[in-house]
XYZ file of C-alpha atoms in Angstrom:
667
model
C 0.000 0.000 0.000
C 1.136 3.553 -0.631
C 3.232 5.066 2.105
C 2.182 8.635 1.473
C -1.291 10.054 1.815
C -2.728 12.083 -1.013
C -5.909 14.119 -1.021
C -8.640 12.487 -3.060
C -11.138 14.270 -5.246
C -12.911 15.313 -2.045
C -9.660 16.068 -0.272
C -7.936 19.255 0.805
C -9.511 22.428 -0.518
C -9.160 26.041 0.478
C -12.039 28.448 0.834
C -13.974 29.243 -2.396
C -11.678 31.070 -4.874
C -13.851 34.140 -5.427
C -14.230 34.718 -1.700
C -10.545 34.101 -1.074
C -9.268 36.422 -3.832
C -11.521 39.204 -2.665
C -10.457 38.736 0.939
C -6.769 38.446 0.039
C -6.808 41.890 -1.575
C -8.135 43.367 1.643
C -5.777 41.358 3.850
C -3.647 44.261 5.074
C -2.365 43.713 8.614
C -3.565 46.197 11.189
C -0.748 45.264 13.541
C 2.639 43.649 12.969
C 3.372 40.171 14.329
C 5.105 40.126 17.710
C 7.493 37.709 19.399
C 5.875 35.059 21.583
C 6.256 35.571 25.309
C 5.069 32.800 27.644
C 2.778 33.447 30.574
C 4.521 32.588 33.817
C 2.775 30.051 36.013
C 2.265 30.658 39.716
C 2.111 27.113 41.030
C 0.458 26.429 44.377
C 0.915 23.406 46.638
C -1.128 21.377 47.225
C -2.449 21.689 43.672
C -5.880 23.423 43.767
C -8.931 22.311 41.762
C -8.826 22.739 37.999
C -11.295 25.589 38.002
C -9.443 27.452 40.750
C -6.213 27.199 38.755
C -7.958 28.265 35.552
C -9.605 31.284 37.156
C -6.303 32.364 38.713
C -4.552 32.143 35.337
C -3.365 35.276 33.597
C -5.064 35.696 30.220
C -3.529 37.440 27.238
C -6.008 39.293 25.013
C -6.832 36.962 22.137
C -5.668 39.599 19.654
C -2.245 39.347 21.311
C -2.262 35.537 20.873
C -3.172 36.035 17.217
C -0.385 38.555 16.618
C 2.166 36.177 18.148
C 1.036 33.583 15.600
C 1.058 35.993 12.688
C -2.731 36.083 12.289
C -4.003 39.405 10.993
C -6.784 41.201 12.788
C -9.088 41.080 9.785
C -8.667 37.281 9.775
C -10.349 37.091 13.177
C -13.903 37.309 14.464
C -13.812 38.249 18.132
C -16.075 36.632 20.724
C -15.155 38.831 23.651
C -11.580 39.607 24.715
C -10.298 36.040 25.164
C -11.623 33.930 22.305
C -12.079 34.365 18.584
C -12.812 32.530 15.374
C -10.255 32.282 12.580
C -11.585 33.025 9.098
C -10.940 30.403 6.430
C -9.499 32.991 4.047
C -6.239 32.693 6.000
C -5.558 29.435 4.149
C -5.222 31.275 0.857
C -2.688 33.703 2.313
C -0.643 30.880 3.852
C -1.025 28.333 1.046
C 2.643 28.420 0.005
C 3.976 28.089 3.547
C 5.411 24.721 4.647
C 3.545 22.617 7.206
C 4.848 21.988 10.700
C 5.282 18.647 12.462
C 2.025 16.805 13.203
C 1.830 15.076 16.603
C -1.071 12.867 17.752
C -1.612 12.220 21.461
C -3.438 8.989 22.261
C -3.533 6.562 25.194
C -3.766 3.036 26.464
C -7.223 1.647 27.295
C -8.397 4.050 30.023
C -10.118 3.652 33.345
C -13.527 5.379 33.620
C -11.601 8.325 35.096
C -9.531 8.964 31.968
C -5.732 8.955 31.952
C -4.960 12.603 31.284
C -4.746 12.592 27.499
C -5.942 16.191 27.097
C -3.794 17.264 30.046
C -0.783 15.648 28.355
C -1.646 17.313 25.038
C -1.726 20.724 26.697
C 1.317 20.073 28.918
C 3.362 18.910 25.928
C 2.358 22.025 23.984
C 3.281 24.286 26.899
C 6.662 22.551 27.152
C 7.327 22.942 23.424
C 6.314 26.603 23.313
C 7.074 28.073 26.725
C 10.161 25.995 27.610
C 11.803 24.871 24.352
C 10.988 27.992 22.343
C 9.215 26.117 19.546
C 6.293 27.521 17.641
C 3.360 25.327 18.641
C -0.430 25.139 18.524
C -2.600 22.798 20.570
C -5.471 21.504 18.399
C -8.233 19.837 20.376
C -11.961 19.148 20.370
C -14.717 21.147 21.969
C -16.258 19.071 24.781
C -19.900 18.073 24.894
C -21.961 19.311 27.809
C -23.184 15.724 28.229
C -19.994 14.492 29.929
C -19.361 17.936 31.456
C -22.567 17.704 33.479
C -22.525 13.915 33.640
C -19.716 11.752 34.945
C -16.503 13.232 33.583
C -16.605 16.930 34.379
C -14.656 19.545 32.421
C -12.421 18.569 29.507
C -10.042 21.504 29.106
C -7.088 19.565 30.487
C -6.251 19.650 34.174
C -4.000 21.013 36.889
C -1.421 23.381 35.430
C -1.950 22.133 31.875
C -5.262 23.618 30.760
C -6.974 25.631 28.034
C -8.447 28.856 29.364
C -10.938 30.427 29.924
C -11.988 26.990 31.208
C -15.655 27.897 31.711
C -15.985 29.159 28.142
C -14.209 26.078 26.812
C -16.645 23.702 28.532
C -19.863 25.705 28.290
C -21.161 27.032 24.959
C -17.806 28.436 23.720
C -18.886 30.200 20.488
C -22.069 28.201 19.982
C -20.823 25.611 17.472
C -22.512 22.647 19.174
C -25.768 24.590 19.477
C -25.621 25.285 15.738
C -25.208 21.555 15.091
C -28.165 20.735 17.335
C -30.390 23.202 15.479
C -29.215 22.078 12.041
C -29.626 18.370 12.809
C -33.118 18.789 14.216
C -34.110 20.968 11.263
C -33.343 17.976 9.026
C -35.446 15.704 11.264
C -38.347 18.165 11.143
C -38.053 18.509 7.360
C -38.079 14.737 6.883
C -41.058 13.975 9.114
C -43.080 16.849 7.698
C -42.324 15.812 4.126
C -43.530 12.264 4.836
C -46.764 13.659 6.301
C -47.446 15.996 3.371
C -46.752 13.296 0.791
C -49.319 11.057 2.462
C -51.947 13.800 2.426
C -51.440 15.258 -1.069
C -51.539 13.893 -4.604
C -48.669 14.509 -7.024
C -50.145 17.654 -8.566
C -50.842 19.351 -5.227
C -47.397 18.387 -3.979
C -45.666 19.856 -7.031
C -47.742 23.035 -6.895
C -46.897 23.469 -3.212
C -43.190 23.014 -3.852
C -43.128 25.287 -6.914
C -45.996 27.764 -6.462
C -46.931 29.955 -9.425
C -46.937 33.724 -9.064
C -49.699 35.962 -10.426
C -48.224 35.655 -13.914
C -48.180 31.875 -13.724
C -44.395 31.811 -13.437
C -42.621 29.274 -11.265
C -38.998 28.844 -10.250
C -36.760 26.243 -8.680
C -34.694 27.089 -5.605
C -30.944 26.289 -5.776
C -31.344 23.071 -3.773
C -34.151 21.942 -6.116
C -31.842 22.369 -9.100
C -29.349 20.088 -7.395
C -32.048 17.445 -6.942
C -33.058 17.729 -10.603
C -29.461 17.175 -11.645
C -29.313 14.038 -9.496
C -32.496 12.801 -11.207
C -30.992 13.483 -14.626
C -33.575 16.171 -15.466
C -31.806 18.987 -17.352
C -34.564 21.590 -17.072
C -34.572 24.831 -15.105
C -38.181 25.977 -15.618
C -40.771 24.111 -13.522
C -43.407 24.646 -16.229
C -41.301 22.576 -18.655
C -41.445 19.380 -16.591
C -43.605 16.541 -17.893
C -46.186 14.990 -15.530
C -43.826 12.055 -14.989
C -40.894 14.381 -14.212
C -43.055 16.381 -11.809
C -43.873 13.218 -9.893
C -40.246 12.072 -9.784
C -39.164 15.492 -8.572
C -41.883 16.105 -5.987
C -42.432 12.688 -4.402
C -39.582 11.340 -2.284
C -41.628 8.257 -1.343
C -39.560 7.533 1.788
C -39.654 3.983 3.148
C -40.246 4.751 6.820
C -38.718 1.456 7.942
C -35.324 2.599 6.623
C -35.116 5.975 8.406
C -31.778 6.405 10.177
C -31.955 10.132 11.000
C -32.967 10.678 14.621
C -32.904 13.820 16.756
C -30.110 15.180 18.966
C -29.564 17.122 22.181
C -26.241 17.939 23.877
C -26.990 16.508 27.291
C -27.066 12.962 28.612
C -30.816 12.282 28.584
C -31.383 8.523 28.616
C -35.178 8.978 28.674
C -35.017 10.266 25.099
C -33.258 7.208 23.660
C -36.563 5.996 22.253
C -39.535 8.369 21.853
C -42.828 8.490 19.969
C -43.375 11.640 17.931
C -46.391 12.982 16.043
C -48.982 12.630 18.818
C -50.451 16.132 18.440
C -54.061 16.475 17.259
C -52.952 18.086 13.974
C -50.621 15.141 13.325
C -53.191 12.426 14.025
C -52.351 9.269 12.112
C -48.677 10.202 11.734
C -47.324 9.093 15.117
C -44.165 6.989 14.905
C -41.126 5.973 16.911
C -37.976 8.049 16.861
C -35.227 8.814 19.359
C -32.387 11.080 20.379
C -28.633 10.757 20.107
C -26.189 13.102 21.784
C -25.352 16.071 19.531
C -21.680 15.193 19.247
C -22.727 11.897 17.607
C -24.551 13.807 14.854
C -23.319 13.343 11.315
C -23.290 17.133 11.041
C -20.615 17.167 13.749
C -18.650 14.539 11.816
C -18.920 16.636 8.650
C -17.662 19.699 10.542
C -14.650 17.726 11.746
C -13.799 16.236 8.333
C -14.615 19.043 5.903
C -11.865 21.038 4.219
C -13.729 24.152 3.021
C -17.108 25.875 3.022
C -17.776 24.537 -0.471
C -16.854 21.005 0.582
C -19.080 21.262 3.674
C -22.073 22.303 1.548
C -21.571 19.271 -0.705
C -21.193 16.904 2.243
C -24.390 18.177 3.875
C -26.244 17.509 0.648
C -24.950 13.910 0.534
C -26.089 12.997 4.058
C -28.551 10.090 3.837
C -31.687 10.043 6.008
C -33.425 6.948 4.583
C -34.076 5.081 1.355
C -37.187 5.343 -0.796
C -39.506 2.479 -1.690
C -37.371 1.745 -4.761
C -34.322 1.245 -2.543
C -32.586 4.506 -3.523
C -30.873 6.817 -1.031
C -32.857 9.844 0.148
C -30.512 12.685 1.056
C -30.665 16.000 2.862
C -30.422 17.622 -0.576
C -33.551 15.722 -1.644
C -35.339 17.151 1.396
C -34.405 20.645 0.209
C -32.789 21.568 3.508
C -29.036 21.233 2.785
C -28.641 24.938 2.005
C -30.377 25.952 5.229
C -28.167 23.557 7.211
C -25.100 25.204 5.646
C -26.389 28.650 6.633
C -26.762 27.480 10.239
C -23.194 26.129 10.121
C -21.465 28.962 8.229
C -19.845 30.360 11.394
C -19.296 27.011 13.105
C -16.864 25.990 10.339
C -14.364 28.616 11.560
C -11.939 27.250 14.210
C -11.935 28.817 17.665
C -8.721 30.390 18.948
C -7.897 30.183 22.662
C -4.797 29.811 24.868
C -3.173 27.593 27.487
C -2.250 28.594 31.033
C 1.273 29.377 29.802
C 0.053 31.559 26.936
C 0.655 29.151 24.055
C -2.072 29.218 21.401
C -4.791 26.599 21.020
C -7.437 25.895 18.415
C -10.641 24.310 19.696
C -12.886 22.994 16.959
C -15.459 20.227 16.494
C -16.129 17.522 19.038
C -17.275 14.160 17.685
C -17.416 11.394 20.300
C -14.628 8.849 19.896
C -16.518 5.715 20.913
C -19.494 6.619 18.689
C -18.061 8.887 15.980
C -14.411 9.349 14.962
C -13.232 11.412 17.933
C -11.013 14.072 16.345
C -10.828 17.841 16.219
C -11.285 19.363 12.793
C -9.146 18.988 9.695
C -9.591 22.705 8.974
C -8.154 23.694 12.374
C -5.156 21.429 11.773
C -4.629 22.752 8.235
C -4.548 26.333 9.517
C -2.397 25.467 12.539
C 0.213 23.565 10.506
C 0.618 26.573 8.196
C 0.807 29.056 11.070
C 3.583 27.196 12.929
C 5.593 26.579 9.753
C 8.161 23.882 8.980
C 10.013 24.218 12.307
C 6.838 24.282 14.399
C 4.527 21.697 15.940
C 0.806 21.017 16.002
C -0.171 18.781 18.894
C -3.589 17.213 18.461
C -5.445 14.528 20.372
C -7.470 11.440 19.488
C -10.350 10.488 21.761
C -10.209 7.551 24.203
C -7.723 4.695 23.778
C -5.563 4.152 20.704
C -7.712 1.212 19.544
C -10.486 3.741 18.908
C -9.139 7.290 18.585
C -5.740 6.699 17.018
C -7.065 4.097 14.572
C -9.746 6.526 13.380
C -7.280 9.423 13.279
C -5.109 7.513 10.833
C -7.696 5.634 8.770
C -10.334 8.378 8.528
C -8.985 11.833 9.370
C -5.558 11.495 7.745
C -7.126 9.782 4.740
C -9.369 12.795 4.046
C -6.905 15.518 5.022
C -3.823 14.191 3.263
C -1.823 15.300 6.323
C 0.931 12.946 7.452
C 1.507 12.393 11.190
C 5.081 12.381 12.479
C 4.796 11.052 16.049
C 2.295 9.242 18.262
C 2.453 10.093 21.972
C 1.015 7.151 23.921
C -0.201 8.206 27.368
C 0.014 5.530 30.070
C -0.638 5.650 33.795
C 0.250 3.393 36.696
C -3.413 3.429 37.678
C -4.736 2.155 34.348
C -2.079 -0.537 33.973
C -2.811 -1.850 37.465
C -6.473 -2.067 36.502
C -5.514 -4.054 33.403
C -3.383 -6.287 35.577
C -6.434 -7.388 37.543
C -6.878 -4.546 40.025
C -10.256 -3.781 41.641
C -12.968 -2.051 39.659
C -12.428 1.684 39.191
C -15.614 3.706 39.622
C -15.873 7.424 38.920
C -16.773 9.377 42.046
C -15.524 6.689 44.443
C -12.104 6.560 46.167
C -9.469 4.344 44.533
C -8.663 1.033 46.234
C -5.318 0.754 48.022
C -3.933 -1.359 45.169
C -3.859 1.822 43.102
C -2.348 4.122 45.701
C 0.240 1.743 47.193
C 3.241 0.363 45.324
C 2.396 -2.951 43.659
C 4.888 -3.943 40.968
C 3.396 -7.389 40.325
C -0.037 -5.929 39.569
C 1.581 -3.331 37.336
C 3.591 -5.954 35.419
C 0.430 -7.965 34.805
C -1.151 -4.953 33.080
C 1.747 -4.140 30.742
C 0.400 -6.261 27.825
C -2.249 -3.575 27.294
C 0.457 -0.967 26.685
C 2.375 -3.354 24.447
C -0.619 -4.014 22.211
C -1.286 -0.294 21.760
C 2.360 0.359 20.873
C 2.301 -2.520 18.373
C -0.850 -1.102 16.796
C 0.705 2.342 16.370
C 3.814 0.842 14.796
C 1.635 -0.961 12.231
C 0.901 2.472 10.758
C 4.625 3.211 10.426
C 4.626 6.117 12.901
C 7.230 6.674 15.631
C 5.940 6.206 19.198
C 6.885 8.092 22.357
C 5.318 6.885 25.607
C 4.310 9.535 28.138
C 4.006 8.121 31.643
C 1.513 10.554 33.136
C 2.600 10.439 36.768
C 0.280 10.884 39.747
C 1.295 11.832 43.289
C 0.828 8.263 44.566
C 3.067 6.681 41.897
C 6.445 5.445 43.116
C 9.735 5.814 41.280
C 9.937 2.041 40.876
C 6.505 1.913 39.245
C 7.051 4.662 36.689
C 10.526 3.340 35.892
C 9.071 -0.132 35.304
C 6.669 1.295 32.700
C 9.402 3.362 31.064
C 11.800 0.431 30.673
C 9.050 -1.889 29.423
C 7.892 0.639 26.808
C 11.384 0.866 25.320
C 11.540 -2.924 25.006
C 8.098 -2.886 23.352
C 9.308 -0.704 20.485
C 8.697 2.869 21.651
C 11.349 5.309 20.438
C 11.395 6.823 23.911
C 9.434 6.711 27.164
C 9.365 9.678 29.522
C 7.837 10.330 32.916
C 5.830 13.562 32.833
C 4.456 15.688 35.699
C 2.671 18.356 33.657
C -0.520 18.203 35.763
C 1.357 19.430 38.829
C 4.127 21.390 37.116
C 2.750 22.594 33.788
C 5.072 22.732 30.801
C 8.160 22.397 33.007
C 6.960 18.926 33.990
C 6.697 17.875 30.334
C 9.999 19.349 29.115
C 11.719 15.951 28.774
C 8.651 14.616 26.976
C 8.790 17.561 24.568
C 12.484 16.917 23.897
C 11.714 13.266 23.136
C 8.920 14.290 20.749
C 11.180 16.763 18.920
C 13.797 14.045 18.499
C 11.260 11.463 17.305
C 9.714 13.919 14.831
C 13.090 14.285 13.114
C 13.416 10.542 12.593
C 12.176 8.945 9.355
C 8.743 7.329 9.361
C 6.780 5.278 6.871
C 3.114 6.115 7.385
C 0.575 3.779 5.799
C -3.115 2.978 6.197
C -4.354 -0.239 7.749
C -6.658 -1.106 4.849
C -7.589 -0.185 1.302
C -10.966 1.589 1.256
C -11.825 -0.182 -2.005
C -12.033 -3.521 -0.187
C -15.532 -4.875 0.728
C -17.223 -3.493 3.849
C -16.970 -6.733 5.802
C -13.297 -7.141 4.966
C -12.514 -3.673 6.326
C -14.490 -4.348 9.520
C -12.738 -7.674 9.999
C -9.304 -6.147 9.353
C -9.805 -3.647 12.186
C -11.213 -6.374 14.446
C -8.280 -8.710 13.819
C -5.384 -6.253 13.546
C -6.353 -3.677 16.201
C -8.589 -5.554 18.672
C -7.101 -9.072 18.088
C -10.587 -10.578 17.819
C -10.946 -14.136 16.524
C -13.771 -13.114 14.223
C -16.834 -10.983 13.572
C -20.507 -11.939 13.748
C -23.305 -9.911 12.138
C -26.957 -9.624 13.087
C -29.492 -10.081 10.270
C -30.138 -6.314 10.440
C -26.435 -5.566 9.973
C -26.217 -8.023 7.069
C -29.124 -6.281 5.323
C -27.615 -2.838 5.921
C -24.212 -3.876 4.555
C -25.891 -5.233 1.432
C -27.919 -2.031 1.036
C -24.962 0.327 1.495
C -22.893 -1.691 -0.964
C -25.710 -1.472 -3.512
C -26.044 2.284 -2.930
C -22.360 2.840 -3.687
C -21.117 3.457 -0.131
C -18.933 0.357 -0.013
C -15.672 2.239 -0.566
C -16.010 4.450 2.527
C -13.682 4.006 5.512
C -14.981 2.331 8.670
C -15.701 4.097 11.987
C -16.260 1.464 14.671
C -18.651 2.400 17.498
C -17.563 0.360 20.510
C -16.790 0.607 24.207
C -13.611 2.508 25.015
C -12.960 0.437 28.137
C -11.687 -2.725 26.460
C -10.122 -4.018 23.255
C -13.181 -6.266 23.081
C -16.841 -5.212 23.090
C -17.135 -6.296 26.751
C -16.031 -3.434 29.006
C -15.216 -5.944 31.767
C -12.448 -7.595 29.705
C -9.312 -5.702 30.680
C -5.683 -6.045 29.699
C -4.985 -7.520 26.261
C -7.789 -10.073 25.839
C -7.732 -12.837 23.240
C -10.113 -15.606 22.235
C -13.131 -13.346 21.743
C -15.407 -12.447 18.841
C -17.241 -9.182 18.225
C -20.822 -8.736 17.075
C -21.894 -6.006 14.678
C -25.396 -5.134 15.827
C -26.126 -2.437 13.275
C -24.359 -0.457 10.544
C -25.176 3.188 9.859
C -24.047 5.268 6.909
C -22.563 8.722 7.341
C -22.305 9.265 3.598
C -21.883 13.018 3.935
C -19.137 12.765 6.533
C -17.615 9.960 4.509
C -17.658 6.794 6.604
C -19.747 3.813 7.668
C -20.081 3.128 11.356
C -20.783 -0.360 12.614
C -22.290 -0.380 16.109
C -20.694 -3.138 18.171
C -22.302 -4.912 21.108
C -24.363 -2.731 23.447
C -22.783 0.585 22.434
C -25.307 3.429 22.888
C -25.501 6.687 20.951
C -27.079 8.534 23.911
C -25.218 8.292 27.249
C -27.073 8.330 30.557
C -26.567 10.241 33.798
C -25.257 8.470 36.912
C -27.014 8.714 40.271
C -24.695 11.525 41.310
C -23.835 13.584 38.190
C -21.184 16.298 38.092
C -23.852 18.995 37.793
C -24.420 18.762 41.575
C -21.174 20.689 42.062
C -21.686 23.326 39.366
C -23.050 26.671 40.500
C -22.548 30.398 40.215
C -20.940 32.545 42.900
C -23.491 35.333 42.959
C -21.061 37.810 44.532
C -18.248 37.395 42.012
C -20.174 36.027 39.033
C -17.676 33.157 38.748
C -18.592 29.570 37.893
C -17.717 27.158 40.715
C -17.441 23.377 40.921
C -17.052 22.736 37.198
C -14.126 20.373 37.846
């Protein structure tokens, strides 16, 4: 297989040429670029809560952050003094500039508490920028409010390695997720209403309603209607010229309701909405049917946002999103519903990456937030494209893949890098003593409950027993031909013997280096050795390659991931999944990459199987098509697309200090 990624026909694009040329002429800097100056940390012992540290942090005005990066003022849209959006026109100005080094931070299979992947991403960036003098940008996802108010809490990093303002980062930010929620539910409303109207109207009434005549008897097609006509092979632009047969083909979508895959979304963990009946109002009598809600970050619109490369590309992808098939077995798309243009309008600002900063004043882009166990778990291609140009050939972009490497890293390589054409230089594999002890047979780890003594006391035998989990993840990364550096994210209860055991084992397993890092407690200074190891590894040759050829059959791609990444003995398919695979192959979606939806707590589909399990099979329960985003996602085992709240959610601690106006208890 080829060792170098190349953009396909839907690959890397800049903003539309007319818009770009016009903007480029006006692109006169209002202020010259300035030399980066780090923000000095004031570390406190014992380490305070994340939110206390974040609120005590010294913020640079976001315009200052932009000037340090060489972003012009007219390439920004300000959202208050400390966050902004970057306009896509910047790509045209920077198009001839060389890309920086591309670093992906991933992790071993985590405990339910997480192993500090985002914290490591931020700490590494702070070390590169504030301590090694490298030009660097942290590129991470925007968190969903589901986990923020649920079991996990804030996701801006932690300790002295955070993105700030932390409250803005975790709550609303610039409204991108709200835009996705509105756009997704607009599609759901359009689909259900169209089905209702088609049942109640004959072909003539339906056509007349869609293309009403004015007082002169003139009709016209909207832009989205012209796109549908082109798909149907009807080369006419005047509605009055359509034959009766063409009018029927154009106006009647004839959706097979049993094939509907488009549900509704909301950005909170609301398990009671997993299955709902809609259409029970008196005006909708006779149209009641079952539907349900997924969490917003699992929406295909979110996946499109993360994988698109330009405004033009995003518009096309929205149009290709499939909501169902018709009674002839053909795909019914968002373009067919006539709502793709409106969805693009709702998302026209969300496509612009958000600019923020770390506690040490290094820049960060925060953009898109697809779940990693459900969707592909990466920040946006557009943010990375801009960041790599801004840092230049001697700089670094440090991004992060959600959950363990069997999910996030695999999807980063096989999906994100495939569409972006960007080549990764180094994988940073985060490991903790705590997680490896769990994989070695330690007691169950439960969020919100104190850790058992096995995790807080030295126990080398338990730690050794868990090392196969780290080894398998390192082996998987090496299969892609990328250099691996292990970051041992050290906690206060870890002993020197324990962290040294992990470090020595990682080197024997094939990692280029393994470094103990204390960035949570010490900020960038605690990750300086890790940063040095990453710089060294990024200079070494690599031989990046994909795990599979997208042209192979759907089942073969699923089974390749199952065998090569999970080490499963085989794959079983439900009758529903078999039918869906056959349908998607027939519809022409068979050459899309695969995005497995599975538990993040095990290599298998059973969250209770820790370590490096073997002798298991996986079951594909269902397969959904994200044709607009550009992947198929098999749902494995009991994986849910709407999380639930625990008995004691994190929102109990979140409140507002009415005297100061500050958010308290976020994390």
